[in-house]
């Protein structure tokens, strides 16, 4: 599909008016839940989830022949010695949080959470390649192609995609508590998110220079390249947790908004570029700092509005959703430190 065709697709995420030049006040969230979220220990919650996800990932990727490929896969996904290269694990954390919000045990979502991290890592391995971002480092250490060579990096990324699907099929507790039909929907959602109309489309738009065109095009790149994975994470957690159609739709919107919010805040904080996106500087040139900050506030308010939908029904279980929004903007703690906490 031509670039112009992609850019003509509707963008269901944020308003793109450039008239607002000030920070917009966030919509007040439900009183009790909003107040309680300020004291919710997101660091402790995230730490406990990272420990579970790391264990799931380590067991899913044992060393076996051919060792060069499996070593590169493990390097791409798992942290190094001394926590070097620790990852935030945001996709699996979002998946599990959505599942637990609905009252379903964490164990139902852990295989899909690990699969999401495999897909996320595979996309980063490919994104870092010389033909794309040519990034020499990732998560504080050499990127996979820099450490293993371009050939092994391509193979490692290719192998992580089917491993993710296999892991969901073979390890999700089904049919109890996860019905087979739900398992199939989760697999379809994973495939959709990384496919030619999802994250791959975001990479295409980025390569095609869409971020140099204007605000709508910038937001389309951010939505496809970063919002898709977060939407998929929340949607998979919703499916595994037994969400109804309206709940799943709200969690999809929440996830997509969080994904774009997190990346846009990164772009604002590092407008000169940090190797994560070839068009990082173009994002800020297209938006301008004032408008970028305005969109951050709009996204923050939108995400909290979606979280509000669950406050009355689920009480304190919605607190992680509120806290993720605040963390996406404020970065109140270092997740590498959190991952290292016993």
Short mmCIF file of C-alpha atoms in Angstrom, two decimals:
data_model
loop_
_atom_site.label_atom_id
_atom_site.label_comp_id
_atom_site.label_asym_id
_atom_site.label_seq_id
_atom_site.Cartn_x
_atom_site.Cartn_y
_atom_site.Cartn_z
CA UNK A 1 0.00 0.00 0.00
CA UNK A 2 1.30 3.47 -0.85
CA UNK A 3 2.32 5.88 1.89
CA UNK A 4 -0.55 8.20 0.98
CA UNK A 5 -3.01 5.33 1.41
CA UNK A 6 -1.72 4.49 4.88
CA UNK A 7 -1.86 8.11 5.92
CA UNK A 8 -5.48 8.37 4.78
CA UNK A 9 -6.53 5.75 7.32
CA UNK A 10 -8.51 7.11 10.29
CA UNK A 11 -6.48 7.86 13.39
CA UNK A 12 -8.66 6.95 16.37
CA UNK A 13 -6.31 8.06 19.09
CA UNK A 14 -5.78 11.77 19.74
CA UNK A 15 -6.99 15.10 18.44
CA UNK A 16 -4.47 16.66 16.08
CA UNK A 17 -5.41 20.32 16.23
CA UNK A 18 -2.31 22.47 16.46
CA UNK A 19 -4.24 25.40 17.95
CA UNK A 20 -3.68 24.37 21.56
CA UNK A 21 -0.36 25.81 22.73
CA UNK A 22 -0.74 25.19 26.45
CA UNK A 23 -0.85 22.23 28.76
CA UNK A 24 -4.37 20.92 29.01
CA UNK A 25 -5.76 20.04 32.45
CA UNK A 26 -6.30 16.31 32.89
CA UNK A 27 -9.84 15.15 33.56
CA UNK A 28 -10.35 14.40 37.21
CA UNK A 29 -10.54 10.67 37.84
CA UNK A 30 -13.01 8.98 40.17
CA UNK A 31 -12.37 10.43 43.60
CA UNK A 32 -11.61 7.39 45.75
CA UNK A 33 -9.66 5.52 43.09
CA UNK A 34 -7.64 8.56 42.07
CA UNK A 35 -6.73 9.33 45.67
CA UNK A 36 -5.79 5.74 46.40
CA UNK A 37 -3.63 5.50 43.26
CA UNK A 38 -1.26 8.08 44.73
CA UNK A 39 -0.33 5.63 47.47
CA UNK A 40 -0.33 2.50 45.27
CA UNK A 41 3.14 0.96 45.21
CA UNK A 42 3.63 0.52 41.48
CA UNK A 43 7.32 -0.23 41.93
CA UNK A 44 6.58 -3.24 44.14
CA UNK A 45 3.80 -4.45 41.84
CA UNK A 46 5.98 -4.12 38.74
CA UNK A 47 8.90 -5.84 40.49
CA UNK A 48 6.80 -8.86 41.42
CA UNK A 49 5.56 -9.17 37.85
CA UNK A 50 9.04 -8.84 36.33
CA UNK A 51 10.26 -11.69 38.51
CA UNK A 52 7.44 -13.95 37.30
CA UNK A 53 7.92 -12.95 33.66
CA UNK A 54 11.70 -13.45 33.78
CA UNK A 55 11.21 -16.95 35.17
CA UNK A 56 8.67 -17.77 32.44
CA UNK A 57 10.98 -16.45 29.71
CA UNK A 58 14.06 -18.24 30.99
CA UNK A 59 12.25 -21.58 31.07
CA UNK A 60 10.80 -21.01 27.60
CA UNK A 61 14.20 -20.56 25.95
CA UNK A 62 16.62 -23.29 27.04
CA UNK A 63 19.95 -23.57 25.25
CA UNK A 64 19.77 -26.19 22.52
CA UNK A 65 21.20 -26.72 19.04
CA UNK A 66 21.76 -24.67 17.02
CA UNK A 67 23.37 -22.86 19.93
CA UNK A 68 24.25 -19.71 17.99
CA UNK A 69 20.59 -18.96 17.29
CA UNK A 70 19.34 -19.84 20.77
CA UNK A 71 22.12 -17.86 22.42
CA UNK A 72 21.17 -14.82 20.34
CA UNK A 73 17.49 -15.32 21.23
CA UNK A 74 18.26 -15.45 24.95
CA UNK A 75 20.54 -12.42 24.66
CA UNK A 76 17.76 -10.48 22.94
CA UNK A 77 15.12 -11.26 25.55
CA UNK A 78 16.82 -11.91 28.90
CA UNK A 79 18.86 -9.44 31.00
CA UNK A 80 22.60 -9.95 31.29
CA UNK A 81 24.66 -10.74 34.34
CA UNK A 82 24.39 -8.14 37.06
CA UNK A 83 21.07 -6.98 35.56
CA UNK A 84 22.91 -5.44 32.60
CA UNK A 85 20.46 -4.78 29.82
CA UNK A 86 17.40 -5.14 32.06
CA UNK A 87 14.13 -4.52 30.26
CA UNK A 88 11.07 -2.73 31.57
CA UNK A 89 8.77 -5.60 30.49
CA UNK A 90 5.95 -3.13 29.92
CA UNK A 91 3.93 -5.32 27.49
CA UNK A 92 3.73 -8.33 29.85
CA UNK A 93 3.05 -6.13 32.87
CA UNK A 94 0.17 -4.44 31.06
CA UNK A 95 -1.22 -7.81 29.96
CA UNK A 96 -1.18 -9.26 33.47
CA UNK A 97 -2.59 -6.09 35.02
CA UNK A 98 -5.55 -6.17 32.62
CA UNK A 99 -6.19 -9.82 33.42
CA UNK A 100 -5.92 -9.31 37.18
CA UNK A 101 -8.19 -6.26 36.98
CA UNK A 102 -10.99 -8.60 35.93
CA UNK A 103 -10.32 -10.97 38.83
CA UNK A 104 -8.59 -13.77 36.91
CA UNK A 105 -5.41 -15.22 38.46
CA UNK A 106 -2.05 -14.10 37.11
CA UNK A 107 -1.16 -17.63 36.01
CA UNK A 108 -3.74 -17.45 33.22
CA UNK A 109 -1.92 -14.52 31.61
CA UNK A 110 1.75 -15.33 32.23
CA UNK A 111 2.29 -17.43 29.07
CA UNK A 112 0.79 -14.70 26.90
CA UNK A 113 2.76 -12.09 28.84
CA UNK A 114 5.99 -13.94 28.06
CA UNK A 115 4.94 -14.26 24.42
CA UNK A 116 4.35 -10.52 24.24
CA UNK A 117 7.89 -9.90 25.48
CA UNK A 118 9.26 -12.31 22.87
CA UNK A 119 7.41 -10.43 20.12
CA UNK A 120 8.50 -7.10 21.54
CA UNK A 121 12.14 -8.24 21.71
CA UNK A 122 11.98 -9.62 18.16
CA UNK A 123 10.67 -6.30 16.87
CA UNK A 124 13.51 -4.47 18.62
CA UNK A 125 16.12 -6.86 17.21
CA UNK A 126 14.86 -6.15 13.70
CA UNK A 127 14.39 -2.44 14.39
CA UNK A 128 18.06 -2.14 15.40
CA UNK A 129 19.38 -3.75 12.20
CA UNK A 130 21.62 -1.75 9.86
CA UNK A 131 18.84 -1.61 7.24
CA UNK A 132 16.50 0.12 9.71
CA UNK A 133 17.74 2.16 12.69
CA UNK A 134 21.35 0.85 12.63
CA UNK A 135 21.36 1.09 16.44
CA UNK A 136 24.63 -0.15 18.00
CA UNK A 137 23.20 -0.49 21.51
CA UNK A 138 19.99 -1.60 23.16
CA UNK A 139 19.18 -1.50 26.87
CA UNK A 140 22.67 -0.42 27.82
CA UNK A 141 24.63 -3.08 25.93
CA UNK A 142 25.45 -3.97 22.30
CA UNK A 143 22.37 -4.64 20.20
CA UNK A 144 21.89 -8.21 19.02
CA UNK A 145 23.34 -7.64 15.56
CA UNK A 146 26.35 -5.87 17.11
CA UNK A 147 26.98 -8.80 19.46
CA UNK A 148 26.10 -11.74 17.18
CA UNK A 149 26.23 -10.39 13.65
CA UNK A 150 23.41 -9.34 11.35
CA UNK A 151 22.76 -12.89 10.16
CA UNK A 152 22.21 -14.29 13.65
CA UNK A 153 20.15 -11.25 14.65
CA UNK A 154 17.79 -11.80 11.73
CA UNK A 155 17.46 -15.48 12.57
CA UNK A 156 16.97 -14.81 16.29
CA UNK A 157 14.18 -12.33 15.56
CA UNK A 158 12.58 -14.70 13.06
CA UNK A 159 12.68 -17.56 15.58
CA UNK A 160 11.18 -15.54 18.43
CA UNK A 161 7.92 -14.93 16.55
CA UNK A 162 6.84 -18.60 16.24
CA UNK A 163 8.21 -19.38 19.70
CA UNK A 164 5.82 -16.78 21.12
CA UNK A 165 2.79 -18.44 19.49
CA UNK A 166 3.94 -21.91 20.50
CA UNK A 167 4.42 -20.81 24.10
CA UNK A 168 0.89 -19.45 24.35
CA UNK A 169 -0.59 -22.66 22.94
CA UNK A 170 1.45 -25.05 25.06
CA UNK A 171 1.48 -23.23 28.41
CA UNK A 172 -1.79 -21.33 28.82
CA UNK A 173 -4.08 -23.22 31.24
CA UNK A 174 -6.90 -24.25 28.91
CA UNK A 175 -9.80 -24.97 28.82
CA UNK A 176 -9.86 -23.97 32.49
CA UNK A 177 -9.73 -21.08 33.17
CA UNK A 178 -9.05 -20.05 29.54
CA UNK A 179 -11.49 -21.53 26.99
CA UNK A 180 -10.01 -22.79 23.73
CA UNK A 181 -11.93 -20.15 21.77
CA UNK A 182 -10.30 -17.40 23.84
CA UNK A 183 -6.88 -18.93 23.26
CA UNK A 184 -7.45 -18.71 19.52
CA UNK A 185 -8.50 -15.06 19.83
CA UNK A 186 -5.32 -14.27 21.76
CA UNK A 187 -3.19 -15.88 19.05
CA UNK A 188 -5.02 -13.89 16.38
CA UNK A 189 -4.51 -10.67 18.33
CA UNK A 190 -0.76 -11.30 18.69
CA UNK A 191 -0.47 -11.93 14.96
CA UNK A 192 -2.52 -8.85 14.11
CA UNK A 193 -0.41 -6.54 16.25
CA UNK A 194 2.93 -7.46 14.66
CA UNK A 195 1.58 -7.89 11.12
CA UNK A 196 1.49 -5.79 7.99
CA UNK A 197 -1.23 -3.46 9.26
CA UNK A 198 0.20 -3.24 12.79
CA UNK A 199 3.78 -2.71 13.94
CA UNK A 200 5.19 -3.57 10.51
CA UNK A 201 3.11 -0.74 9.08
CA UNK A 202 4.61 1.58 11.69
CA UNK A 203 8.10 0.61 10.61
CA UNK A 204 7.12 1.20 6.98
CA UNK A 205 5.73 4.65 7.74
CA UNK A 206 8.87 5.51 9.71
CA UNK A 207 11.13 4.40 6.85
CA UNK A 208 9.00 6.30 4.36
CA UNK A 209 9.59 9.55 6.22
CA UNK A 210 6.05 10.06 7.46
CA UNK A 211 7.25 11.91 10.57
CA UNK A 212 8.60 14.70 8.38
CA UNK A 213 5.14 15.51 7.00
CA UNK A 214 3.01 16.82 9.86
CA UNK A 215 1.25 16.17 13.15
CA UNK A 216 -1.30 13.65 11.86
CA UNK A 217 1.45 11.61 10.20
CA UNK A 218 3.63 11.72 13.31
CA UNK A 219 0.77 10.44 15.44
CA UNK A 220 0.06 7.68 12.90
CA UNK A 221 3.68 6.48 13.16
CA UNK A 222 3.61 6.59 16.97
CA UNK A 223 0.26 4.80 17.05
CA UNK A 224 1.33 2.01 14.71
CA UNK A 225 4.89 1.61 15.92
CA UNK A 226 4.29 1.84 19.66
CA UNK A 227 0.56 1.95 20.37
CA UNK A 228 -0.12 -1.39 18.66
CA UNK A 229 1.97 -3.46 21.09
CA UNK A 230 0.44 -1.78 24.13
CA UNK A 231 -3.07 -2.20 22.74
CA UNK A 232 -2.37 -5.87 22.04
CA UNK A 233 -1.02 -6.36 25.57
CA UNK A 234 -4.09 -4.89 27.22
CA UNK A 235 -6.44 -6.70 24.81
CA UNK A 236 -4.83 -10.08 25.45
CA UNK A 237 -5.10 -9.53 29.20
CA UNK A 238 -8.74 -8.56 28.74
CA UNK A 239 -9.51 -11.71 26.74
CA UNK A 240 -7.70 -13.98 29.19
CA UNK A 241 -9.47 -12.29 32.09
CA UNK A 242 -12.92 -12.88 30.60
CA UNK A 243 -13.76 -9.30 29.65
CA UNK A 244 -17.02 -8.48 27.95
CA UNK A 245 -17.02 -6.55 24.65
CA UNK A 246 -17.25 -3.10 26.25
CA UNK A 247 -14.51 -3.87 28.79
CA UNK A 248 -12.22 -5.23 26.11
CA UNK A 249 -12.79 -2.17 23.94
CA UNK A 250 -12.00 0.16 26.84
CA UNK A 251 -8.82 -1.74 27.69
CA UNK A 252 -7.78 -1.63 24.03
CA UNK A 253 -8.17 2.14 23.99
CA UNK A 254 -6.35 2.42 27.30
CA UNK A 255 -3.44 0.29 26.10
CA UNK A 256 -3.03 2.10 22.80
CA UNK A 257 -3.10 5.47 24.53
CA UNK A 258 -0.50 4.37 27.09
CA UNK A 259 1.80 3.09 24.34
CA UNK A 260 1.77 6.37 22.44
CA UNK A 261 1.98 8.42 25.65
CA UNK A 262 5.07 6.56 26.86
CA UNK A 263 6.92 6.99 23.57
CA UNK A 264 5.94 10.62 23.11
CA UNK A 265 7.21 11.42 26.61
CA UNK A 266 10.49 9.71 25.65
CA UNK A 267 10.66 11.92 22.57
CA UNK A 268 9.99 15.03 24.63
CA UNK A 269 12.64 14.05 27.18
CA UNK A 270 15.21 13.25 24.50
CA UNK A 271 14.31 15.42 21.54
CA UNK A 272 17.74 14.95 19.99
CA UNK A 273 17.16 11.20 19.60
CA UNK A 274 18.30 8.21 21.66
CA UNK A 275 18.60 5.44 19.07
CA UNK A 276 15.14 3.98 19.68
CA UNK A 277 13.46 5.58 16.68
CA UNK A 278 15.17 6.91 13.58
CA UNK A 279 12.68 9.80 13.38
CA UNK A 280 12.82 10.79 17.05
CA UNK A 281 14.07 14.29 16.25
CA UNK A 282 11.57 14.55 13.36
CA UNK A 283 8.74 13.93 15.82
CA UNK A 284 9.68 17.03 17.77
CA UNK A 285 10.32 19.09 14.66
CA UNK A 286 6.87 18.24 13.34
CA UNK A 287 5.04 18.87 16.60
CA UNK A 288 7.06 21.52 18.37
CA UNK A 289 7.65 21.30 22.11
CA UNK A 290 4.50 23.17 23.15
CA UNK A 291 2.19 21.04 21.03
CA UNK A 292 3.97 17.83 22.08
CA UNK A 293 3.43 18.71 25.74
CA UNK A 294 -0.20 19.49 25.00
CA UNK A 295 -0.70 16.08 23.39
CA UNK A 296 0.98 14.43 26.39
CA UNK A 297 -1.65 15.99 28.65
CA UNK A 298 -4.46 14.96 26.29
CA UNK A 299 -3.22 11.38 26.21
CA UNK A 300 -2.82 11.28 29.98
CA UNK A 301 -6.39 12.48 30.45
CA UNK A 302 -7.70 10.02 27.86
CA UNK A 303 -5.97 7.04 29.50
CA UNK A 304 -7.34 7.95 32.91
CA UNK A 305 -10.81 8.35 31.43
CA UNK A 306 -10.63 4.77 30.18
CA UNK A 307 -9.42 3.59 33.60
CA UNK A 308 -12.33 5.42 35.21
CA UNK A 309 -14.73 3.02 33.51
CA UNK A 310 -13.53 0.22 35.78
CA UNK A 311 -13.27 2.05 39.10
CA UNK A 312 -16.77 1.47 40.46
CA UNK A 313 -16.94 -2.20 39.48
CA UNK A 314 -13.41 -3.34 40.34
CA UNK A 315 -12.31 -0.99 43.12
CA UNK A 316 -8.64 -1.20 44.06
CA UNK A 317 -7.86 -3.59 41.21
CA UNK A 318 -7.94 -0.58 38.87
CA UNK A 319 -5.10 1.17 40.71
CA UNK A 320 -2.30 -0.25 38.54
CA UNK A 321 -3.98 1.28 35.47
CA UNK A 322 -4.01 4.74 37.04
CA UNK A 323 -0.43 4.33 38.23
CA UNK A 324 0.83 3.28 34.78
CA UNK A 325 -0.45 6.58 33.40
CA UNK A 326 1.41 8.62 36.00
CA UNK A 327 4.56 6.57 35.54
CA UNK A 328 4.47 7.01 31.77
CA UNK A 329 4.72 10.76 32.31
CA UNK A 330 6.72 11.14 35.51
CA UNK A 331 9.07 8.08 35.53
CA UNK A 332 9.11 8.16 39.32
CA UNK A 333 11.56 5.26 39.72
CA UNK A 334 14.14 3.33 37.72
CA UNK A 335 12.72 0.02 36.55
CA UNK A 336 16.20 -1.51 36.32
CA UNK A 337 16.47 -0.94 40.06
CA UNK A 338 12.99 -2.35 40.54
CA UNK A 339 13.87 -5.49 38.63
CA UNK A 340 16.90 -6.01 40.82
CA UNK A 341 14.96 -5.69 44.07
CA UNK A 342 14.44 -9.07 45.80
#
